[in-house]
């Protein structure tokens, strides 16, 4: 996604793929599924393809994964 592609200052809607994401609805941020914090699209590095969730950090991603594994 190009920086120029961002229109609007609200929450973006994304489809998360392996190593990339696709913008469904333009915006400047997404919300971390575990913490509720805003993640700038420029800083978005961690997400779950299976759950279609974004995470603010690798640590948060790992904690979410482990919690889901324990719940099974």
mmCIF file of C-alpha atoms in Angstrom:
data_model
loop_
_atom_site.group_PDB
_atom_site.id
_atom_site.type_symbol
_atom_site.label_atom_id
_atom_site.label_comp_id
_atom_site.label_asym_id
_atom_site.label_seq_id
_atom_site.Cartn_x
_atom_site.Cartn_y
_atom_site.Cartn_z
ATOM 1 C CA UNK A 1 0.000 0.000 0.000
ATOM 2 C CA UNK A 2 1.340 3.400 -0.896
ATOM 3 C CA UNK A 3 1.307 6.227 1.596
ATOM 4 C CA UNK A 4 -0.719 8.212 -0.918
ATOM 5 C CA UNK A 5 -3.431 5.537 -0.912
ATOM 6 C CA UNK A 6 -4.566 6.472 2.585
ATOM 7 C CA UNK A 7 -7.739 8.461 2.541
ATOM 8 C CA UNK A 8 -9.639 9.353 5.637
ATOM 9 C CA UNK A 9 -8.276 9.312 9.145
ATOM 10 C CA UNK A 10 -10.411 6.557 10.567
ATOM 11 C CA UNK A 11 -10.078 2.847 11.108
ATOM 12 C CA UNK A 12 -9.113 0.803 8.071
ATOM 13 C CA UNK A 13 -10.653 -2.536 7.205
ATOM 14 C CA UNK A 14 -8.093 -5.063 6.019
ATOM 15 C CA UNK A 15 -7.910 -8.631 4.772
ATOM 16 C CA UNK A 16 -4.799 -10.261 6.228
ATOM 17 C CA UNK A 17 -2.806 -12.617 4.054
ATOM 18 C CA UNK A 18 0.538 -14.383 4.297
ATOM 19 C CA UNK A 19 3.091 -11.583 4.482
ATOM 20 C CA UNK A 20 0.755 -8.882 3.210
ATOM 21 C CA UNK A 21 -2.602 -7.291 3.757
ATOM 22 C CA UNK A 22 -5.184 -5.838 1.393
ATOM 23 C CA UNK A 23 -7.177 -2.718 2.127
ATOM 24 C CA UNK A 24 -10.943 -3.162 1.961
ATOM 25 C CA UNK A 25 -11.800 0.222 3.478
ATOM 26 C CA UNK A 26 -9.090 2.915 3.587
ATOM 27 C CA UNK A 27 -8.018 4.402 6.894
ATOM 28 C CA UNK A 28 -4.916 5.232 8.875
ATOM 29 C CA UNK A 29 -5.041 2.577 11.600
ATOM 30 C CA UNK A 30 -6.391 -0.772 12.782
ATOM 31 C CA UNK A 31 -7.155 -1.857 16.341
ATOM 32 C CA UNK A 32 -5.126 -4.522 18.159
ATOM 33 C CA UNK A 33 -7.427 -7.490 18.804
ATOM 34 C CA UNK A 34 -5.859 -8.223 22.189
ATOM 35 C CA UNK A 35 -5.290 -4.772 23.681
ATOM 36 C CA UNK A 36 -7.592 -2.420 21.803
ATOM 37 C CA UNK A 37 -4.752 -0.018 21.007
ATOM 38 C CA UNK A 38 -4.576 1.712 17.651
ATOM 39 C CA UNK A 39 -1.876 0.518 15.245
ATOM 40 C CA UNK A 40 -0.841 2.819 12.425
ATOM 41 C CA UNK A 41 -0.857 0.991 9.084
ATOM 42 C CA UNK A 42 2.754 2.106 8.662
ATOM 43 C CA UNK A 43 3.633 0.232 11.866
ATOM 44 C CA UNK A 44 1.469 -2.867 11.352
ATOM 45 C CA UNK A 45 3.723 -5.947 11.351
ATOM 46 C CA UNK A 46 1.834 -8.677 13.222
ATOM 47 C CA UNK A 47 -1.479 -10.331 12.446
ATOM 48 C CA UNK A 48 -3.241 -13.685 12.265
ATOM 49 C CA UNK A 49 -4.349 -14.865 8.843
ATOM 50 C CA UNK A 50 -6.593 -17.543 10.378
ATOM 51 C CA UNK A 51 -8.299 -15.190 12.843
ATOM 52 C CA UNK A 52 -8.061 -12.043 10.674
ATOM 53 C CA UNK A 53 -6.803 -10.053 13.678
ATOM 54 C CA UNK A 54 -4.070 -7.438 14.049
ATOM 55 C CA UNK A 55 -1.626 -7.269 16.971
ATOM 56 C CA UNK A 56 0.459 -4.379 18.273
ATOM 57 C CA UNK A 57 3.611 -6.465 18.887
ATOM 58 C CA UNK A 58 5.149 -9.901 18.521
ATOM 59 C CA UNK A 59 4.749 -10.493 22.259
ATOM 60 C CA UNK A 60 1.033 -9.754 22.120
ATOM 61 C CA UNK A 61 0.669 -12.019 19.091
ATOM 62 C CA UNK A 62 2.399 -14.877 20.915
ATOM 63 C CA UNK A 63 0.296 -14.403 24.066
ATOM 64 C CA UNK A 64 -2.892 -14.490 21.974
ATOM 65 C CA UNK A 65 -1.735 -17.647 20.182
ATOM 66 C CA UNK A 66 -0.854 -19.408 23.447
ATOM 67 C CA UNK A 67 -4.157 -18.394 25.044
ATOM 68 C CA UNK A 68 -6.101 -19.815 22.117
ATOM 69 C CA UNK A 69 -4.088 -23.057 22.210
ATOM 70 C CA UNK A 70 -4.767 -23.451 25.940
ATOM 71 C CA UNK A 71 -8.496 -22.922 25.374
ATOM 72 C CA UNK A 72 -8.724 -25.827 22.903
#
